[in-house]
Amino acid sequence: ACNQVDEPTQVEEVETEVESDAGAEAPAESEELMEATFILDWVPNTNHTGIYVALEKGFFEEEGIDLTIIEPAMEGAVPIVAAGQADFGIGSQTGVTIARSTGIPVASIAAVIQEHTSGFASPIEKEITSPEDFAGKTYGGFGGAEEEAILNTVLNQYEVDPASVDNVIVGSADFFTNTKRDIDFQWIFYGWTGIEAEVRGEDINMIYLKDIDPVFNYYSPVIFSSDAVMEEQPELVESFTRAVSRGYEFAIEEPAAAAEILIAASPETSEELIRASQEWLSPRYKGDAEKWGIQSEDVWNDFTAWLLEAELIESDVSTDEVMTNRFLP
Amino acid sequence: MEISIRNLQHSYNGESVIKNIDLSLKKGEFVSIIGPSGCGKSTLFNLITGLEVPDEGDILFDGKNMLGKRGHSSYMMQKDLLFPWKTVLENVLLGPTITKQEAQEAVEEARSLFPMFGLEGYEHYYPEVLSGGMKQRAALLRTFLHKKELMLLDEPFGALDALTREKMHSWLLDIWSHMQRTVLFITHSIDEAIFLSDRIYVFGPRPTEVILDVKVPLPRPRNKEMTVTPEYLEVKQQLMNALYEMN
Amino acid sequence: MEISIRNLQHSYNGESVIKNIDLSLKKGEFVSIIGPSGCGKSTLFNLITGLEVPDEGDILFDGKNMLGKRGHSSYMMQKDLLFPWKTVLENVLLGPTITKQEAQEAVEEARSLFPMFGLEGYEHYYPEVLSGGMKQRAALLRTFLHKKELMLLDEPFGALDALTREKMHSWLLDIWSHMQRTVLFITHSIDEAIFLSDRIYVFGPRPTEVILDVKVPLPRPRNKEMTVTPEYLEVKQQLMNALYEMN
Amino acid sequence: MRTLRRGISFAAPAVIAVILFLVIWEVSVWIWNVEEWILPAPSLIFQAFFDTWHLLPDHIWMTTKEAVLGFLLGIIVALIIAFILDISPLLRKSFYPILLFSQTIPIIAIAPLLIIWFGYGILPKVLVVALVTFFPVVVSVAEGLQSSDRDMIRLVRSMGGSFWQVFWSVRFPHALPYLFTGLRIGATYSVLAAVISEWVGASKGLGIYLIKAQSSFATDKVFVVIALISLLSCLLFFVVVLLGRLMMPWKHKSHKK
Amino acid sequence: MRTLRRGISFAAPAVIAVILFLVIWEVSVWIWNVEEWILPAPSLIFQAFFDTWHLLPDHIWMTTKEAVLGFLLGIIVALIIAFILDISPLLRKSFYPILLFSQTIPIIAIAPLLIIWFGYGILPKVLVVALVTFFPVVVSVAEGLQSSDRDMIRLVRSMGGSFWQVFWSVRFPHALPYLFTGLRIGATYSVLAAVISEWVGASKGLGIYLIKAQSSFATDKVFVVIALISLLSCLLFFVVVLLGRLMMPWKHKSHKK
Ligand SMILES: Nc1ncnc2c1ncn2[C@@H]1O[C@H](COP(=O)(O)OP(=O)(O)OP(=O)(O)O)[C@@H](O)[C@H]1O
Ligand SMILES: Nc1ncnc2c1ncn2[C@@H]1O[C@H](COP(=O)(O)OP(=O)(O)OP(=O)(O)O)[C@@H](O)[C@H]1O
Ligand SMILES: [Mg+2]
Ligand SMILES: [Mg+2]
């Protein structure tokens, strides 16, 4: 199941045509370009900016990679990468760890954002400013694996009876709709939904996970690959990471230009939201880490331990199996 | 009830089928129609029952115009049209059901007639298993049980053997004389027409019109012996001439 | 081809319909069957054509057992069974289509017969608009165009007026004498049976058996004058007695 | 006794076919060495079922309730609409686009509307199931009502039969086989529709269980749910078939009683 | 000229009904002051359409291609399966559960499987559309083949008609109205099925556009896509209806030519 390189992918490529100066010297070696496929976890958004920048700026070509980006609208990137239908994917630390514990051979190779940007949000009029206020409220969940356990941990920590919080899986409706009716608070990524609230001028209360308990400051999202690719084509992974890294560096330095690249690549997405989100997110990609993408083993250790404790995984997963920094430039 | 049809004209898709028909029935009269196949006899019945509206002309019941009005006569169509989803008994009870007659009574009457119609034992069968003649008899029974003053019968005995046919003849004449129902009867058998009717209309080929209207000068009640009387033979000759002259 | 049917027995749902039938046809013979409605005549045809397999007995064609074999005879069923999705012309061409005859030829022959059958001008109509008698004629034409040595006709003239019927009679006798087709013919008309047949079988009521087998001692070709000869009347009397005795 | 034996001989081929299907699946998984997180073997799915069955009854019950109630509502609505479409060609022509529109809305795209209008209770699920199942029933019944034998209708009309009498004595029985064709399709969809409707927002039901299983990469549990959906659908389908036999005895029997 | 006039008088009631529907919608939105990110007024949807129409042709073309190809494949498969189900009651009984099973799999639950087996190209989408659309066609056609007039079959058989001659001269024409009932249902589903299939993984298509619009909270664009899906479905439905009229002239005409 590791013939992904020689098998040309049949997808209509999303490539925004490479017209940058960098592309000028590429054609000479274009025959030797390695084909690679990258699968997203959701629709293109500012978490993915670096990838699109690298593609548009020709960073991949310079690294000898002919990259195809696949946009699935639904989850499922992990098994697809594991099965060799894509070489790289983007997902969450939770996903990679649980997958690994289930025997799915994937591991994280870079953290996209250093700090965890999700948390519990609620419209300001609900007056939920601390987890203590969750009591007697209705929570709108998305059905994630770790979600209930995290919520319960938080509630226990604040001595709120978990039974007093109603947990409704809200699925496909958005935060703004849900909180119009029976839902009081929801788990959102501030960089997207929170920014949309800003754009709309709606005031929300945000309780960041990382502020509740440092163990929840895990990486989301991460870029991952499969064991097969990492073992058999380390040079591909390295080149890929290098290009991606350059992409994110660019996004960090020039948020506005990066936003435009993403908009061009996904014109169907709201431009206003992308611009605002990019501006908010760009400084957070690297944060105060020494370089983009670096992952701390402690973060992985702690969170895996917590997952084990919460019985989300049945057996311990050693950190060097699920993550590696070795491909980072 | 007196029925009179005046100056009736009808066409399908611009092609004239009934050119001009004038026809009248006195209360309690038994009148037959004979005419070549495809001339427009069934069409006339459809006009009388109100299933179709003529291009021109009047249909008067006791002077009242009945054009397009329905439900005033019991009509036995040329096809048996038994409903496959109803048993034979349910099928023959269609009339009482529609006129909302007392159910128990209707069922009893229907059941009592099954032996007479040679359908005994088939009450609860679906019509699919009936023979051609049995279907026709069931359709006739259904028509009879839909009790209206005017009975329109479109070849009710076409699929019956001579014996059964005779049984039906005498039954029909019997109920007709008892119940004073006016009958308009389409048949292809000249003998049948003479034996049963007070009067006989002969229709011409399509586009049709009445080409002969003969009285049958035989007394009632009729019996088989009459079929060899000179009166009988004269009428028969008259009818045959009319039919053969058409060519 | 000689056909002989021996000791045939058949029942539906355990109820005997054909008790015991022995019957034989010589090559080119015209044989009629008459019998009370519902006795099992159509059932016999279904057995001969192989649509059903008898409980017991043999059906031999020139000594060859044909039980359950199909396609050896042209069968006109009692219902007209015209296909609503085919035009009249397409309907009558069913036989040639099935036997994969040369299309052009078949169409020409069919078309040439339309006037004779009084269906001229209706070639491209769907059967729905035909009158009852026209449908029957179309079904007869369809049967005729399916050219097999044995022709089984189940009341082909039931819905026809006397005139049309006579036309059909002479046509049928004409093609029969020319083409040497063996005909087995179900009818309810004793006159029709005598006029057309070499031999007549009378069937008893259900469960049926042959109760009479008479030769018609009239010469060929037949004409209307023969219907008043003493031979004719004698046969007629014989048949009527047989039928009336059944009660 | 006889009904039992007939029931068995009726179900046997289906059961054998299903078993055969499972065996082929199992063997294929072994032969091609398909990893269990891609396509688990039936044996693993059974395993997962027995390991987790205590979690299931609540979810099953919830989804069944939604599916059945929704289907019933769908049938009622379908009959009414089919009837309306039938009474006038004008209504038919004008209604059809709106009907089509109702079928071309992705449920999850109108999830917000459903939630705002109907909340998170059972109501929006029932409505979604009704929305999905009513359509095949409408189309079939409309066709059935249209294609009645004209002469039978004429017969009843000639007897003075009212619109309703024509309807009940001819058109409706004639449309019954069509109705049941539509019901068979609708029954098949109803359970899956209930599952999907739960994705709009719910706290119980097979749909919720499915999402949770999927997000923790428990493919075996995902397939447990799929199997349960199949089973429930088959059951509902079977009920419809049985009902069809009861309501259309003339299709299978030569006489009544 | 005549065809044109007839076409107009055919379409007019539908167009008027749709306009009426839109007007009611627009007015309701104004009256109840519904926020535009919950349910945008038709005028806003039109606005959004004109603002973004340059993005649409590619997506529309992709989805149309998937829907039409998938539907065609679905029809072919359906005819074959209906035929198989028809030739033996045993096959029918054994096949049905598997057919039902095929209809009760939530597409997105097997999305990874689809990608792993069929890649990201148009193939998995076509397969999904075929999977969704074949079922109503199978059920309808199977019913149609079952309910042929027995005496007509007997007539052709008595003439020595082979299995295939009986099939083509009686059973098939008899099943045509049923087939078209199924096709109408299938046509209605095909476009939506294509949209959903794109959620499995694609880079172009109305499904992708929809998801992107939804995830950037652009309700107006979501409705633009829904409107387009409806329109395409109506178009396909209309083609099916037209084809039905062509293939079953006896249902509308008294004579041929
Ligand atoms: N499929 C069947 N199942 C049960 N009984 C049947 C079936 N077909 C025919 N019968 C019965 O068999 C008997 C003979 O039927 P058949 O059609 O042969 O009569 P027939 O002699 O042709 O009568 P007719 O002159 O009225 O057409 C009838 O009583 C009929 O009810
Ligand atoms: N709906 C229709 N459209 C067009 N023509 C029709 C229609 N119904 C009947 N006709 C034609 O009208 C003529 C008369 O038909 P009708 O059924 O009244 O004949 P009939 O006298 O009853 O003949 P038969 O004795 O054969 O039953 C026929 O030529 C027939 O083709
Ligand atoms: Mg007539
Ligand atoms: Mg018979």
XYZ file of N, CA, C and O in Angstrom, chain A residues 10-12 14 39 42-44 70-74 79-80 83 85-86 172 174 176-177 180 192-193 196 200 202 266-270 273, chain E residues 35 37-38 55 59 62 108 111-112 115-122 198-204 208-209 211-217 221:
272
model
N -5.363 11.145 -9.796
C -6.227 11.482 -10.929
C -6.991 12.795 -10.720
O -7.921 13.092 -11.446
N -6.603 13.538 -9.745
C -7.443 14.665 -9.397
C -7.225 15.860 -10.332
O -6.166 16.015 -10.938
N -8.254 16.634 -10.483
C -8.083 17.912 -11.179
C -7.288 18.799 -10.247
O -7.693 19.038 -9.125
N -5.585 21.733 -8.257
C -6.062 23.018 -7.801
C -5.024 24.077 -8.080
O -5.223 25.247 -7.797
N -3.668 16.357 1.806
C -5.121 16.376 2.001
C -5.492 17.245 3.194
O -4.897 17.141 4.272
N -10.467 20.182 6.253
C -11.717 20.945 6.189
C -11.586 21.818 4.965
O -10.607 21.681 4.231
N -12.485 22.715 4.747
C -12.336 23.610 3.598
C -11.106 24.479 3.821
O -10.672 24.669 4.959
N -10.524 25.002 2.762
C -9.326 25.832 2.927
C -9.608 26.994 3.873
O -10.627 27.669 3.751
N -5.807 18.216 -1.934
C -7.158 17.651 -1.974
C -7.980 18.298 -0.881
O -7.526 18.420 0.249
N -9.172 18.714 -1.250
C -10.026 19.340 -0.253
C -11.212 18.441 0.027
O -12.172 18.432 -0.716
N -11.148 17.669 1.072
C -12.354 16.919 1.414
C -13.184 17.810 2.310
O -12.642 18.600 3.067
N -14.460 17.699 2.198
C -15.286 18.554 3.018
C -15.495 17.936 4.392
O -15.908 18.568 5.318
N -15.211 16.653 4.465
C -15.480 15.941 5.702
C -14.186 15.409 6.288
O -13.151 15.404 5.641
N -7.113 8.249 7.804
C -7.023 6.941 7.136
C -6.569 7.046 5.691
O -5.929 6.120 5.174
N -6.862 8.151 5.051
C -6.480 8.282 3.642
C -4.974 8.407 3.511
O -4.357 7.797 2.637
N -3.473 5.088 4.375
C -3.635 4.091 3.325
C -2.790 4.409 2.108
O -2.777 3.647 1.152
N -3.120 6.985 0.060
C -3.787 7.709 -1.016
C -3.399 9.176 -1.019
O -3.677 9.883 -1.962
N -2.797 9.622 0.086
C -2.243 10.968 0.137
C -0.959 10.844 0.951
O -0.810 9.932 1.763
N -23.960 20.243 11.935
C -23.588 21.107 10.829
C -23.982 22.575 10.961
O -23.541 23.387 10.179
N -23.986 26.388 12.474
C -22.833 27.111 13.014
C -23.110 27.722 14.383
O -24.240 27.767 14.855
N -23.239 30.702 15.459
C -24.148 31.838 15.571
C -25.603 31.405 15.566
O -26.438 31.943 16.284
N -25.870 30.399 14.738
C -27.236 29.883 14.687
C -27.572 29.160 15.977
O -28.622 29.382 16.580
N -28.410 31.075 18.958
C -29.669 31.823 18.873
C -30.780 31.067 19.588
O -31.761 31.641 20.021
N -11.081 31.468 13.524
C -12.059 31.432 12.420
C -13.418 31.952 12.893
O -13.828 33.043 12.557
N -14.059 31.181 13.765
C -15.400 31.560 14.206
C -15.344 32.818 15.070
O -16.192 33.705 14.957
N -14.948 35.686 12.870
C -16.204 35.983 12.195
C -17.110 36.816 13.116
O -17.773 37.735 12.671
N -18.552 40.409 12.303
C -19.970 40.725 12.381
C -20.282 41.757 13.444
O -21.399 42.259 13.520
N -20.348 40.971 16.629
C -21.056 40.342 17.743
C -20.070 40.096 18.865
O -18.979 39.572 18.647
N -8.994 30.023 -3.019
C -10.332 29.583 -2.624
C -11.277 30.771 -2.669
O -11.711 31.276 -1.642
N -11.581 31.201 -3.875
C -12.368 32.441 -4.008
C -13.775 32.306 -3.456
O -14.452 33.310 -3.263
N -14.196 31.080 -3.189
C -15.557 30.895 -2.704
C -15.682 31.243 -1.232
O -16.781 31.411 -0.719
N -14.557 31.296 -0.558
C -14.588 31.575 0.872
C -14.630 33.091 1.091
O -14.118 33.850 0.280
N -15.235 33.465 2.191
C -15.401 34.892 2.464
C -14.052 35.596 2.567
O -13.211 35.262 3.388
N -13.396 37.534 5.908
C -13.067 36.640 7.015
C -11.623 36.170 6.891
O -10.877 36.143 7.883
N -33.093 37.279 10.080
C -31.734 37.733 9.800
C -31.170 37.028 8.574
O -31.432 35.849 8.354
N -28.369 35.854 7.716
C -27.478 34.691 7.800
C -28.225 33.450 8.284
O -27.679 32.380 8.378
N -29.508 33.643 8.582
C -30.340 32.466 8.863
C -31.087 32.068 7.601
O -30.948 30.960 7.110
N -17.569 32.808 -10.527
C -16.942 31.651 -9.877
C -17.679 30.352 -10.204
O -17.149 29.264 -9.988
N -17.822 25.061 -11.402
C -18.450 24.193 -10.406
C -19.703 23.539 -10.979
O -19.939 22.346 -10.810
N -18.888 20.808 -13.477
C -18.364 19.613 -12.825
C -19.506 18.782 -12.228
O -19.618 17.577 -12.466
N -20.890 9.588 3.703
C -19.695 10.177 4.285
C -19.028 9.222 5.274
O -17.862 9.392 5.600
N -16.580 7.527 3.129
C -15.776 8.417 2.288
C -14.329 7.933 2.150
O -13.808 7.845 1.034
N -13.672 7.591 3.278
C -12.280 7.139 3.123
C -12.161 5.926 2.208
O -11.264 5.867 1.365
N -12.333 6.948 -1.410
C -11.101 7.577 -1.900
C -10.000 6.544 -2.066
O -9.263 6.535 -3.054
N -9.929 5.654 -1.095
C -8.858 4.657 -1.166
C -9.056 3.751 -2.373
O -8.107 3.402 -3.070
N -10.295 3.400 -2.633
C -10.542 2.510 -3.768
C -10.524 3.229 -5.110
O -10.065 2.688 -6.099
N -11.082 4.428 -5.131
C -11.312 5.051 -6.436
C -10.609 6.375 -6.655
O -10.785 6.992 -7.694
N -9.839 6.808 -5.668
C -9.089 8.037 -5.862
C -9.952 9.280 -5.737
O -11.066 9.233 -5.221
N -9.391 10.397 -6.224
C -10.074 11.666 -6.028
C -10.751 12.164 -7.280
O -11.295 13.251 -7.316
N -10.683 11.398 -8.326
C -11.197 11.880 -9.606
C -12.707 11.871 -9.651
O -13.384 11.881 -8.617
N -13.226 11.837 -10.842
C -14.665 11.911 -11.007
C -15.313 10.550 -10.709
O -16.492 10.455 -10.382
N -19.264 15.086 -3.555
C -18.078 15.939 -3.600
C -17.497 16.178 -2.213
O -16.324 16.508 -2.073
N -18.326 16.021 -1.210
C -17.830 16.219 0.153
C -16.839 15.151 0.539
O -16.140 15.259 1.541
N -16.805 14.111 -0.246
C -15.855 13.051 0.016
C -14.433 13.515 -0.294
O -13.471 13.026 0.281
N -14.329 14.426 -1.174
C -13.000 14.928 -1.534
C -12.982 15.344 -2.986
O -13.072 14.504 -3.867
N -12.896 16.634 -3.217
C -12.895 17.144 -4.582
C -12.363 18.550 -4.532
O -12.162 19.117 -3.450
N -12.081 19.115 -5.677
C -11.619 20.490 -5.640
C -12.550 21.396 -6.414
O -12.403 22.594 -6.399
N -13.490 20.791 -7.100
C -14.414 21.594 -7.872
C -15.791 20.980 -7.746
O -15.934 19.781 -7.515
N -18.465 21.489 -3.191
C -17.314 22.176 -2.616
C -17.650 23.640 -2.358
O -17.384 24.192 -1.284
N -18.285 24.228 -3.352
C -18.680 25.632 -3.217
C -19.600 25.806 -2.017
O -19.449 26.727 -1.219
N -19.926 23.935 0.715
C -19.244 23.768 1.984
C -18.382 24.982 2.301
O -18.322 25.455 3.432
N -17.743 25.487 1.270
C -16.911 26.667 1.513
C -17.763 27.854 1.925
O -17.410 28.603 2.839
N -18.871 27.993 1.244
C -19.754 29.113 1.582
C -20.273 28.950 3.004
O -20.272 29.896 3.797
N -20.639 27.722 3.332
C -21.201 27.496 4.649
C -20.166 27.729 5.733
O -20.456 28.324 6.758
N -18.944 27.288 5.482
C -17.956 27.417 6.539
C -17.434 28.837 6.644
O -16.778 29.167 7.609
N -17.727 29.659 5.633
C -17.407 31.061 5.882
C -18.676 31.849 6.163
O -18.719 33.051 5.972
N -19.680 31.146 6.630
C -20.907 31.750 7.148
C -21.639 32.603 6.116
O -22.293 33.569 6.460
N -24.726 32.681 -0.213
C -24.098 31.847 -1.237
C -24.565 30.398 -1.108
O -24.720 29.693 -2.104
